[in-house]
mmCIF file of N, CA and C in Angstrom:
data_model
loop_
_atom_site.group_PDB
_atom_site.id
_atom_site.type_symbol
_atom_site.label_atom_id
_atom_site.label_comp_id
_atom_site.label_asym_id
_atom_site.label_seq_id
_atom_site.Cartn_x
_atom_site.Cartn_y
_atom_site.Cartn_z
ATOM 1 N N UNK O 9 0.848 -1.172 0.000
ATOM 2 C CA UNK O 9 0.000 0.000 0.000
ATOM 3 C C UNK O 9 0.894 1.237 0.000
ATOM 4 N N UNK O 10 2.222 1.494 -1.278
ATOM 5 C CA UNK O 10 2.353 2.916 -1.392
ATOM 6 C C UNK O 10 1.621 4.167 -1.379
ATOM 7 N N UNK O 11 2.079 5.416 -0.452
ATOM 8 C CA UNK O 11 1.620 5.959 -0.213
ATOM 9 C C UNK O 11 1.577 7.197 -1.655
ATOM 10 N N UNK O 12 0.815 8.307 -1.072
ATOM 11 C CA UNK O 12 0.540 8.922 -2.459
ATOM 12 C C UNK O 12 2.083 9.940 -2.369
ATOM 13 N N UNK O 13 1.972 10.524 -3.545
ATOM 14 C CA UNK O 13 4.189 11.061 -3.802
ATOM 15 C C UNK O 13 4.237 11.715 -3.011
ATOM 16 N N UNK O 14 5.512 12.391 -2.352
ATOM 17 C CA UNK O 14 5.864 13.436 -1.469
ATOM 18 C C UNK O 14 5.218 14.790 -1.911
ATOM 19 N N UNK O 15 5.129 15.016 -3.339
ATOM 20 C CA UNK O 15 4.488 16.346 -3.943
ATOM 21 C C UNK O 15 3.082 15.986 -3.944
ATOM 22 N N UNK O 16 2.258 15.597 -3.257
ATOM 23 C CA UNK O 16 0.490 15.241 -3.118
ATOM 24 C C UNK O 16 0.547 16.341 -3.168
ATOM 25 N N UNK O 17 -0.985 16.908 -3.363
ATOM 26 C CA UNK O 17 -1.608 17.738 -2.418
ATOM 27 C C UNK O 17 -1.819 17.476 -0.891
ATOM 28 N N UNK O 18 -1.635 18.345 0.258
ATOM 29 C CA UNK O 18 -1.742 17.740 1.589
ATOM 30 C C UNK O 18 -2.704 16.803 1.521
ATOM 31 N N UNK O 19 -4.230 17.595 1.056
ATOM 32 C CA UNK O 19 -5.673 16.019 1.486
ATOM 33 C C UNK O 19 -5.274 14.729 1.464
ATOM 34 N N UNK O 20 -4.450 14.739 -0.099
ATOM 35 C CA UNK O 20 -4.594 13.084 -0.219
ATOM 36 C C UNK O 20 -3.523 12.510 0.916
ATOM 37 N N UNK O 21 -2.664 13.326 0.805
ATOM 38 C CA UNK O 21 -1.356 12.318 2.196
ATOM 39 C C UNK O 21 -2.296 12.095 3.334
ATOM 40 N N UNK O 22 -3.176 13.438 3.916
ATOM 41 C CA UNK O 22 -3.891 13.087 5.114
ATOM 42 C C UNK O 22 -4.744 12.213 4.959
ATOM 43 N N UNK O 23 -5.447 11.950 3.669
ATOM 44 C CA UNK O 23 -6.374 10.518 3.592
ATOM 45 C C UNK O 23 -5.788 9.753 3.201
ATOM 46 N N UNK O 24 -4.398 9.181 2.707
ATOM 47 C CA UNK O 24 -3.466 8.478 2.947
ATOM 48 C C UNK O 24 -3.344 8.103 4.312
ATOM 49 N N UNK O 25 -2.653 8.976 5.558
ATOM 50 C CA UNK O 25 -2.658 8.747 6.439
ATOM 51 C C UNK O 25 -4.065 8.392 7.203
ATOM 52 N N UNK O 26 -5.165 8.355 7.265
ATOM 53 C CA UNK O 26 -6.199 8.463 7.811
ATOM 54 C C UNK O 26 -6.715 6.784 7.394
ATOM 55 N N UNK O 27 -6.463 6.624 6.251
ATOM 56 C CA UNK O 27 -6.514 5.289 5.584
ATOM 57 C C UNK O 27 -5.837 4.040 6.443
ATOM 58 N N UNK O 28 -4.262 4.534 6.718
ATOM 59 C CA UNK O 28 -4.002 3.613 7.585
ATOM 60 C C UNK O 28 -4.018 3.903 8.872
ATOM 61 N N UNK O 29 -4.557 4.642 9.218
ATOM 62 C CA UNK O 29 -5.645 4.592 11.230
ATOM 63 C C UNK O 29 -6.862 3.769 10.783
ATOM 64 N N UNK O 30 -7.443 2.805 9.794
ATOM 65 C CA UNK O 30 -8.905 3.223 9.659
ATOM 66 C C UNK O 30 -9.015 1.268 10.020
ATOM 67 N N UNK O 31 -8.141 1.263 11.140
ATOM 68 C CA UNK O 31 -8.652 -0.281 11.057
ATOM 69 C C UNK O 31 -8.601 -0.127 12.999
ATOM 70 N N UNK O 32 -9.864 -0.681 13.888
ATOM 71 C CA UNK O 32 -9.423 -0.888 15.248
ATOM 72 C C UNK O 32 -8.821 -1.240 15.734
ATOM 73 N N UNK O 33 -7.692 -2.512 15.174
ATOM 74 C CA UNK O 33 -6.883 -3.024 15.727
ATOM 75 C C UNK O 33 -5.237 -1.993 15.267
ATOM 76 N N UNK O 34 -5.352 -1.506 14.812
ATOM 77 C CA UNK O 34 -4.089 -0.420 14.162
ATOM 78 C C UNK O 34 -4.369 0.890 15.437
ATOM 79 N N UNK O 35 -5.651 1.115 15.856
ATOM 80 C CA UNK O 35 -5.955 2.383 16.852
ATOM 81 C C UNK O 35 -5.989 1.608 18.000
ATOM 82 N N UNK O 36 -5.909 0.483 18.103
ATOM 83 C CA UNK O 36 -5.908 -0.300 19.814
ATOM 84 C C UNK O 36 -4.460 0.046 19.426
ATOM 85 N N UNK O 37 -3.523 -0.479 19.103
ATOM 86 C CA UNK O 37 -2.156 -0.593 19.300
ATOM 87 C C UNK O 37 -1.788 0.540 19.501
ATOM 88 N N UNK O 38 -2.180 1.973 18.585
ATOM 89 C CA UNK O 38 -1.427 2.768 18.826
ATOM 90 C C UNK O 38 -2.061 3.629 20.199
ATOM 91 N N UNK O 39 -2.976 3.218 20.860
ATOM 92 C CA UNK O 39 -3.930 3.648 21.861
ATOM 93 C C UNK O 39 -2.877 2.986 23.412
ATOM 94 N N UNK O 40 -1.964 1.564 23.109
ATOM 95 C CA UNK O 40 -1.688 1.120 24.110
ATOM 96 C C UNK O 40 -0.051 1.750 23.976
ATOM 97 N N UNK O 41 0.394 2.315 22.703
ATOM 98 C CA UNK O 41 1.142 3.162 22.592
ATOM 99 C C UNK O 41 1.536 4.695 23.422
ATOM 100 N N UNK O 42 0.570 5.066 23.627
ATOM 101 C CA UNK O 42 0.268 6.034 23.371
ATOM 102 C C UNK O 42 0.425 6.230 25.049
ATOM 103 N N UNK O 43 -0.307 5.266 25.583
ATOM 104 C CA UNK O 43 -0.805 5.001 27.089
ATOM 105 C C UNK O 43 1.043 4.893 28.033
ATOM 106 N N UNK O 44 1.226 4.294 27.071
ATOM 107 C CA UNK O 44 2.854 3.713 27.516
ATOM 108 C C UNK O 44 3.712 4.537 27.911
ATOM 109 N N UNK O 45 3.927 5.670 26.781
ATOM 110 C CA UNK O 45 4.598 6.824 26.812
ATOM 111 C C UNK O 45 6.176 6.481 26.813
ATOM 112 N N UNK O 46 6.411 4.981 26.304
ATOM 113 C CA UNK O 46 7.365 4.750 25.926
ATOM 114 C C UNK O 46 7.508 3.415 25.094
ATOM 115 N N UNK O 47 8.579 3.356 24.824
ATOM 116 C CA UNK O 47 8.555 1.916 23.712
ATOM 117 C C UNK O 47 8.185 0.686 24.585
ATOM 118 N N UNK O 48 7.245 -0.277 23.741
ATOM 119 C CA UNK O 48 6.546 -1.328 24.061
ATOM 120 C C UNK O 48 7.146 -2.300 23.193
ATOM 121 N N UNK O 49 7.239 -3.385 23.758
ATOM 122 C CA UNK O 49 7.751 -4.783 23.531
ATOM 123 C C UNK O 49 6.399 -5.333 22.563
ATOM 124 N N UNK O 50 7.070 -6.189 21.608
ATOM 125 C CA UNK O 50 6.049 -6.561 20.633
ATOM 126 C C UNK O 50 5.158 -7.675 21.263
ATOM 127 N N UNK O 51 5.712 -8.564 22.306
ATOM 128 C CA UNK O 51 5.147 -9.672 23.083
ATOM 129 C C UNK O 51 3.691 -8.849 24.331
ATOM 130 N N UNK O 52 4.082 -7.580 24.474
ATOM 131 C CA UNK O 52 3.238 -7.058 25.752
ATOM 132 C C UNK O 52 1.992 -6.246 24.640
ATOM 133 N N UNK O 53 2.300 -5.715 23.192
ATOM 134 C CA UNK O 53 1.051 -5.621 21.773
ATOM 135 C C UNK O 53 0.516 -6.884 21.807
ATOM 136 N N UNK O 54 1.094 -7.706 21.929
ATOM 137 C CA UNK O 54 0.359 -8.960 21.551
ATOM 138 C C UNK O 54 -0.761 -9.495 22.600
ATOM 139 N N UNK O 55 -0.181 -8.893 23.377
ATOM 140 C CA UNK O 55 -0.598 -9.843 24.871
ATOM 141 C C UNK O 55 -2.121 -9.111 25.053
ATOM 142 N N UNK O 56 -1.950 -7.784 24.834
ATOM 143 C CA UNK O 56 -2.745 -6.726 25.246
ATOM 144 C C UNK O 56 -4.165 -6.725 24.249
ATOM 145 N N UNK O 57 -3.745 -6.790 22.934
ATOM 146 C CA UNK O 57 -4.476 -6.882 21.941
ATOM 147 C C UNK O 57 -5.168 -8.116 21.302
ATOM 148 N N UNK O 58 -4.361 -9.059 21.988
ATOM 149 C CA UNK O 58 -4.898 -10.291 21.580
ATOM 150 C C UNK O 58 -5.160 -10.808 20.491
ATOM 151 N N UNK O 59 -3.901 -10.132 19.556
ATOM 152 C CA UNK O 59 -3.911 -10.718 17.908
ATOM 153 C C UNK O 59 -3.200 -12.215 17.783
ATOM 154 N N UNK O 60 -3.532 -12.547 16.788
ATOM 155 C CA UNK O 60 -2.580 -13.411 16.243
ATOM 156 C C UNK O 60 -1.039 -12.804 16.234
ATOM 157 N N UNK O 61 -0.068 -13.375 15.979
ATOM 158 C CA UNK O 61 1.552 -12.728 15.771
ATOM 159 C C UNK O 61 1.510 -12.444 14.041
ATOM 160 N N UNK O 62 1.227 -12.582 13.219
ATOM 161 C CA UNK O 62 1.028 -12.736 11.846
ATOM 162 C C UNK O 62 0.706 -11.367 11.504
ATOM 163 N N UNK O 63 -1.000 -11.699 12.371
ATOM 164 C CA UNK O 63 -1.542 -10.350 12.099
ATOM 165 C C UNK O 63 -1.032 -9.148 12.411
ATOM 166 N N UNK O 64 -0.691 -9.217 13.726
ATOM 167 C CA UNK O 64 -0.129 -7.447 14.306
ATOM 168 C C UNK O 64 0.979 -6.521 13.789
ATOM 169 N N UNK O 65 1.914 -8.126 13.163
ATOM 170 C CA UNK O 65 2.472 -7.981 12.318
ATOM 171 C C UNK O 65 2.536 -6.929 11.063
ATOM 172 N N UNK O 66 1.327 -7.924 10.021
ATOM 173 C CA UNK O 66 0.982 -6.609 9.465
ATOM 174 C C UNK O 66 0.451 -5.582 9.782
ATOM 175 N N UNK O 67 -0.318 -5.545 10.578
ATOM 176 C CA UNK O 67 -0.789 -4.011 11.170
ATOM 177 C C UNK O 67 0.283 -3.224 11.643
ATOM 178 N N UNK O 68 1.787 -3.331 12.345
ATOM 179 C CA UNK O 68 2.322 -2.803 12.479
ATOM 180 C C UNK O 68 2.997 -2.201 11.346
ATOM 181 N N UNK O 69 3.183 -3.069 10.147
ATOM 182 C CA UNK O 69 3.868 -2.942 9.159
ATOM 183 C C UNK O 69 3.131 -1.663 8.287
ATOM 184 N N UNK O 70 1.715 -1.445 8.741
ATOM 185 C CA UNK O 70 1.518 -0.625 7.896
ATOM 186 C C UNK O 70 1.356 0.140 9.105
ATOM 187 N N UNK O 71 1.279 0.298 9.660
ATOM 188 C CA UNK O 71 1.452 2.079 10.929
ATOM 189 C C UNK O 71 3.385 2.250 10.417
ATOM 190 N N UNK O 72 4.037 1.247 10.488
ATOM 191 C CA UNK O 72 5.497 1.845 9.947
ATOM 192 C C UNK O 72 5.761 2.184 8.798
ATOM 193 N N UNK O 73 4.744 1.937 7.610
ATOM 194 C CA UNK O 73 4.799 2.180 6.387
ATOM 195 C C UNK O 73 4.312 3.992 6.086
ATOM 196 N N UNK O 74 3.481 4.039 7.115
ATOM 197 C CA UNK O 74 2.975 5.164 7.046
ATOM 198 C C UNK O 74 3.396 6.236 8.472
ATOM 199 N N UNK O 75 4.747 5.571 8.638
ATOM 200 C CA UNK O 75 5.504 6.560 9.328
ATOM 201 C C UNK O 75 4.837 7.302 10.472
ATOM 202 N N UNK O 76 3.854 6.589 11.093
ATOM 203 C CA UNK O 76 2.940 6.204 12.504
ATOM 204 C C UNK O 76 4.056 5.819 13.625
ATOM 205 N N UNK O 77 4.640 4.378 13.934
ATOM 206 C CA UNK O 77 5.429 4.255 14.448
ATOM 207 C C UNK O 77 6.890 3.867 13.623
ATOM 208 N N UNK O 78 7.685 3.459 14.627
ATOM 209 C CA UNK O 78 9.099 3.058 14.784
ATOM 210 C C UNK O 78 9.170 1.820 15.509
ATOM 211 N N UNK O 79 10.054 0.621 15.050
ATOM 212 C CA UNK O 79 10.328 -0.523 15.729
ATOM 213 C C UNK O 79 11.740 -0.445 15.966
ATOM 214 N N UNK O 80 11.792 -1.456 17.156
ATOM 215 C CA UNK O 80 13.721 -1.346 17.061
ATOM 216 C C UNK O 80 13.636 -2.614 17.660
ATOM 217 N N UNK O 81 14.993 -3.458 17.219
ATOM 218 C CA UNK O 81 15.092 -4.825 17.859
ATOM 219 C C UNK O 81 16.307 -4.598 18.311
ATOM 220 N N UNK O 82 16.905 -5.362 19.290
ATOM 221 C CA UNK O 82 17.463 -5.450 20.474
ATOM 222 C C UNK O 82 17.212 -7.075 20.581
ATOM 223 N N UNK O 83 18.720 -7.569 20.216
ATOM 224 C CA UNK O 83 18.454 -9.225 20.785
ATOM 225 C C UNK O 83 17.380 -9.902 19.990
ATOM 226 N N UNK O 84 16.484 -10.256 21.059
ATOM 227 C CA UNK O 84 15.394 -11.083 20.298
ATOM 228 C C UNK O 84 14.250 -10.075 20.812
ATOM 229 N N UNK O 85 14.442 -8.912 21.087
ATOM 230 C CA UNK O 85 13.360 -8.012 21.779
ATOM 231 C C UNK O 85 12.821 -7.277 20.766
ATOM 232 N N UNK O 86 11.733 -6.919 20.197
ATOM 233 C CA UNK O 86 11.721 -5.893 19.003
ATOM 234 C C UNK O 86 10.405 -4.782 19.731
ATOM 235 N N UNK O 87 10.828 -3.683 20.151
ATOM 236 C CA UNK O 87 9.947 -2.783 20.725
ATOM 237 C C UNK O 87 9.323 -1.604 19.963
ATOM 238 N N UNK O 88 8.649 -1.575 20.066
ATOM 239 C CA UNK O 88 7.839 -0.213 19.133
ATOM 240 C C UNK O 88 7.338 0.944 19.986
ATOM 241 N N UNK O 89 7.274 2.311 19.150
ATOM 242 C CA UNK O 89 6.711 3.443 19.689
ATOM 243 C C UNK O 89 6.204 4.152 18.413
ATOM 244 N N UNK O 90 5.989 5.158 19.191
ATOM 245 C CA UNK O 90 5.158 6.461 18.346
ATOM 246 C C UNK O 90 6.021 6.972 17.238
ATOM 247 N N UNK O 91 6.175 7.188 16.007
ATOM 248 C CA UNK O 91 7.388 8.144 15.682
ATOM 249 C C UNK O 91 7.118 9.324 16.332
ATOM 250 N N UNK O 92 6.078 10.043 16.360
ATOM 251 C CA UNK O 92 5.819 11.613 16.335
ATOM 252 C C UNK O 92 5.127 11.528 17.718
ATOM 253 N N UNK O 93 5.185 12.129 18.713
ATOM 254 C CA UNK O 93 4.195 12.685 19.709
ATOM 255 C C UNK O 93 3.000 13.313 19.199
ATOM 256 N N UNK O 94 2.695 13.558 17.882
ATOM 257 C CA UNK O 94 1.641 14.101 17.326
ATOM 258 C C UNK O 94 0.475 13.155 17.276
ATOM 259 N N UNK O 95 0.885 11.979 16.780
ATOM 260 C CA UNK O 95 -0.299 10.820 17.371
ATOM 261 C C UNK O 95 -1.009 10.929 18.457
ATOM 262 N N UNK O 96 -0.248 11.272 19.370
ATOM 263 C CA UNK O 96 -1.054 11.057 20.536
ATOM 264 C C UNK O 96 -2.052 12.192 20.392
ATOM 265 N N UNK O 97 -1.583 13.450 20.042
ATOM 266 C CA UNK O 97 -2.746 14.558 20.294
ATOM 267 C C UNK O 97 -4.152 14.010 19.123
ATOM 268 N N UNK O 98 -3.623 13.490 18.025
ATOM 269 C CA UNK O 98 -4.532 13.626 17.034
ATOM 270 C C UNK O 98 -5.645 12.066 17.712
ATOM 271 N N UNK O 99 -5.008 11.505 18.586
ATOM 272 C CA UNK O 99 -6.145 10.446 19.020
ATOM 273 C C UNK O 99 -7.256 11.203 19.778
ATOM 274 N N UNK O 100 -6.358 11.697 20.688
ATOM 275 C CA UNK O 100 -6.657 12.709 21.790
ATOM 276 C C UNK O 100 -8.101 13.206 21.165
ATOM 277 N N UNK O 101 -7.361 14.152 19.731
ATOM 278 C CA UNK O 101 -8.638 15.104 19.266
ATOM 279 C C UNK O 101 -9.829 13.987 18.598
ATOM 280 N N UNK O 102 -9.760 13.170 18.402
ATOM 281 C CA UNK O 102 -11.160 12.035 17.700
ATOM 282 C C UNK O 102 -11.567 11.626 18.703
ATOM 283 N N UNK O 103 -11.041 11.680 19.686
ATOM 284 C CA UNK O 103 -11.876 10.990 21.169
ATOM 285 C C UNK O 103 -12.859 12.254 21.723
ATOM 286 N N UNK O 104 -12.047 13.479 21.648
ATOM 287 C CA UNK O 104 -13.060 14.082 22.196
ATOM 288 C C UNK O 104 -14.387 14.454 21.122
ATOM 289 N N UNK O 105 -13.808 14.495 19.741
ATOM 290 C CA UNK O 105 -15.302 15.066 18.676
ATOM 291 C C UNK O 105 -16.150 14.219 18.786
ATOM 292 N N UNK O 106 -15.295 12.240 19.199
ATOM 293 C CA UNK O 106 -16.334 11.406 19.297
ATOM 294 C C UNK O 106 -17.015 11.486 20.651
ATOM 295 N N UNK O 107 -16.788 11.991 21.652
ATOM 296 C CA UNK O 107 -17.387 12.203 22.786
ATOM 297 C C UNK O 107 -18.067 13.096 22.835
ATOM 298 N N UNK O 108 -17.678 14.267 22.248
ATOM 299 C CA UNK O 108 -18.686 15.263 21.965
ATOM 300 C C UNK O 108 -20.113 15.055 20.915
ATOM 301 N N UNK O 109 -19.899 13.964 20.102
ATOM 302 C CA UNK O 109 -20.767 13.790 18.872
ATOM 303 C C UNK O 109 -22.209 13.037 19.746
ATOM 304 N N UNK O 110 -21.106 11.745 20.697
ATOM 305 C CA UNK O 110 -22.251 11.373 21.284
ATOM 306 C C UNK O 110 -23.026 12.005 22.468
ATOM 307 N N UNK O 111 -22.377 12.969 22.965
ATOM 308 C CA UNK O 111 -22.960 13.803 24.246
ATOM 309 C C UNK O 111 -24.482 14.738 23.468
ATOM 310 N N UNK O 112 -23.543 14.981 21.786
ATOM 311 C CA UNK O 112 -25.174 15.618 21.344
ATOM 312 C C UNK O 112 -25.935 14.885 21.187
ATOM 313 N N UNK O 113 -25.577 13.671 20.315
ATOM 314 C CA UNK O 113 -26.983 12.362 20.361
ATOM 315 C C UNK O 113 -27.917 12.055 21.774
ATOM 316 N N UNK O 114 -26.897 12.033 22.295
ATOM 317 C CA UNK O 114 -27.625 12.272 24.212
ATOM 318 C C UNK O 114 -28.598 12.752 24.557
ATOM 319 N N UNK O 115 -28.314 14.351 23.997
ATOM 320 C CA UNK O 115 -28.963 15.025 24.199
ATOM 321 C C UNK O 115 -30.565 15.033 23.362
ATOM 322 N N UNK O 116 -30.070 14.993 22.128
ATOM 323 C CA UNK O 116 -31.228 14.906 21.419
ATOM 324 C C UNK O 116 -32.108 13.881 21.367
ATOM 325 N N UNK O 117 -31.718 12.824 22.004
ATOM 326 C CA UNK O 117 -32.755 11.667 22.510
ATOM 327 C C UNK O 117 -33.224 11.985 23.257
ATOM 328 N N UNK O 118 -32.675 12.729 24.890
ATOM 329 C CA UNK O 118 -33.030 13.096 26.089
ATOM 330 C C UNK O 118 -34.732 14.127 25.503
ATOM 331 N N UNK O 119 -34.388 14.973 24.588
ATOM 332 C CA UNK O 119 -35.414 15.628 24.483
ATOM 333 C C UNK O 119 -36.443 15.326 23.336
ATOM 334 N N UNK O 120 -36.313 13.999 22.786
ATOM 335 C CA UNK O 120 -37.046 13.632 21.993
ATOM 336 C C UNK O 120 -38.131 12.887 22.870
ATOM 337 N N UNK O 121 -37.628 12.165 23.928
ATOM 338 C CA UNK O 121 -38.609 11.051 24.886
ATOM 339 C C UNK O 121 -39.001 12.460 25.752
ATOM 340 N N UNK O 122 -38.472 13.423 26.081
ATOM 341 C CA UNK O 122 -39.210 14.341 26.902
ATOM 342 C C UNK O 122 -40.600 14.640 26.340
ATOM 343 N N UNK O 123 -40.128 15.069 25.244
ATOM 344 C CA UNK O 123 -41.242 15.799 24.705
ATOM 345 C C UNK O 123 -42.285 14.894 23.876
ATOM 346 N N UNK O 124 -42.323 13.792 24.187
ATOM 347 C CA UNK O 124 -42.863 12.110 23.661
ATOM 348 C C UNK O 124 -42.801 12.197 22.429
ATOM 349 N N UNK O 125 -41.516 12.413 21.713
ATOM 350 C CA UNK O 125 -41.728 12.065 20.362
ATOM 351 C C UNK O 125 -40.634 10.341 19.927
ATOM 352 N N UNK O 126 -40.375 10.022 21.053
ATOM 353 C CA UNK O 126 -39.588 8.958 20.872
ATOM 354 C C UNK O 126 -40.429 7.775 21.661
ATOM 355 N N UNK O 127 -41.329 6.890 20.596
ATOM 356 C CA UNK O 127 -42.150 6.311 21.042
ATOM 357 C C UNK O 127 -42.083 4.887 20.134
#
């Protein structure tokens, strides 16, 4: 999955990039990443996430393809992190629009059964 050229227009790199966040198990990992605040052992992704080894595999392969994280091996240890501290904010910011999105659905149910139109 090459990414689009260095001369894109920004959109497409960001829906490039957005493309490879767009799987849950690629946002669990980088979520237990993130949590860590430092490099994580590929055995404690595994453990946590409960993939196959195959799979996380590729999922990692494409968060490193798309310059998401960094792996480093050490021995037989191969640990991963964030490349950018920017990940973390940009999770940060979809958690809250998604918290905010559902606080309005909330709301607008709250006053749909008020006012008995949710029947």
């Amino acid at each position: 999955m090459p990414g689009p050229p260095a001369d894109a227009p920004l959109y497409e790199i960001k829906a490039n990039l957005f493309k490879a966040l767009a799987h849950p198990a690629r946002i669990r990992v980088l979520e237990i990443l993130v949590a860590a605040d430092a490099p994580v052992p590929v055995s404690t992704l595994l453990a946590e996430t409960e993939l196959e080894a195959s799979l996380l595999s590729q999922h990692l392969g494409v968060l490193r393809r798309h310059h998401v994280v960094t792996s480093t091996r050490t021995g037989n240890t191969v640990t991963c992190e964030l490349a950018y501290p920017q990940v973390a904010t940009l999770l940060g910011s979809a958690r809250e629009f998604l918290l905010a999105h559902l606080d309005a659905q909330h709301e607008r149910l709250a006053l749909a059964v008020e006012s008995g139109g949710a029947r």
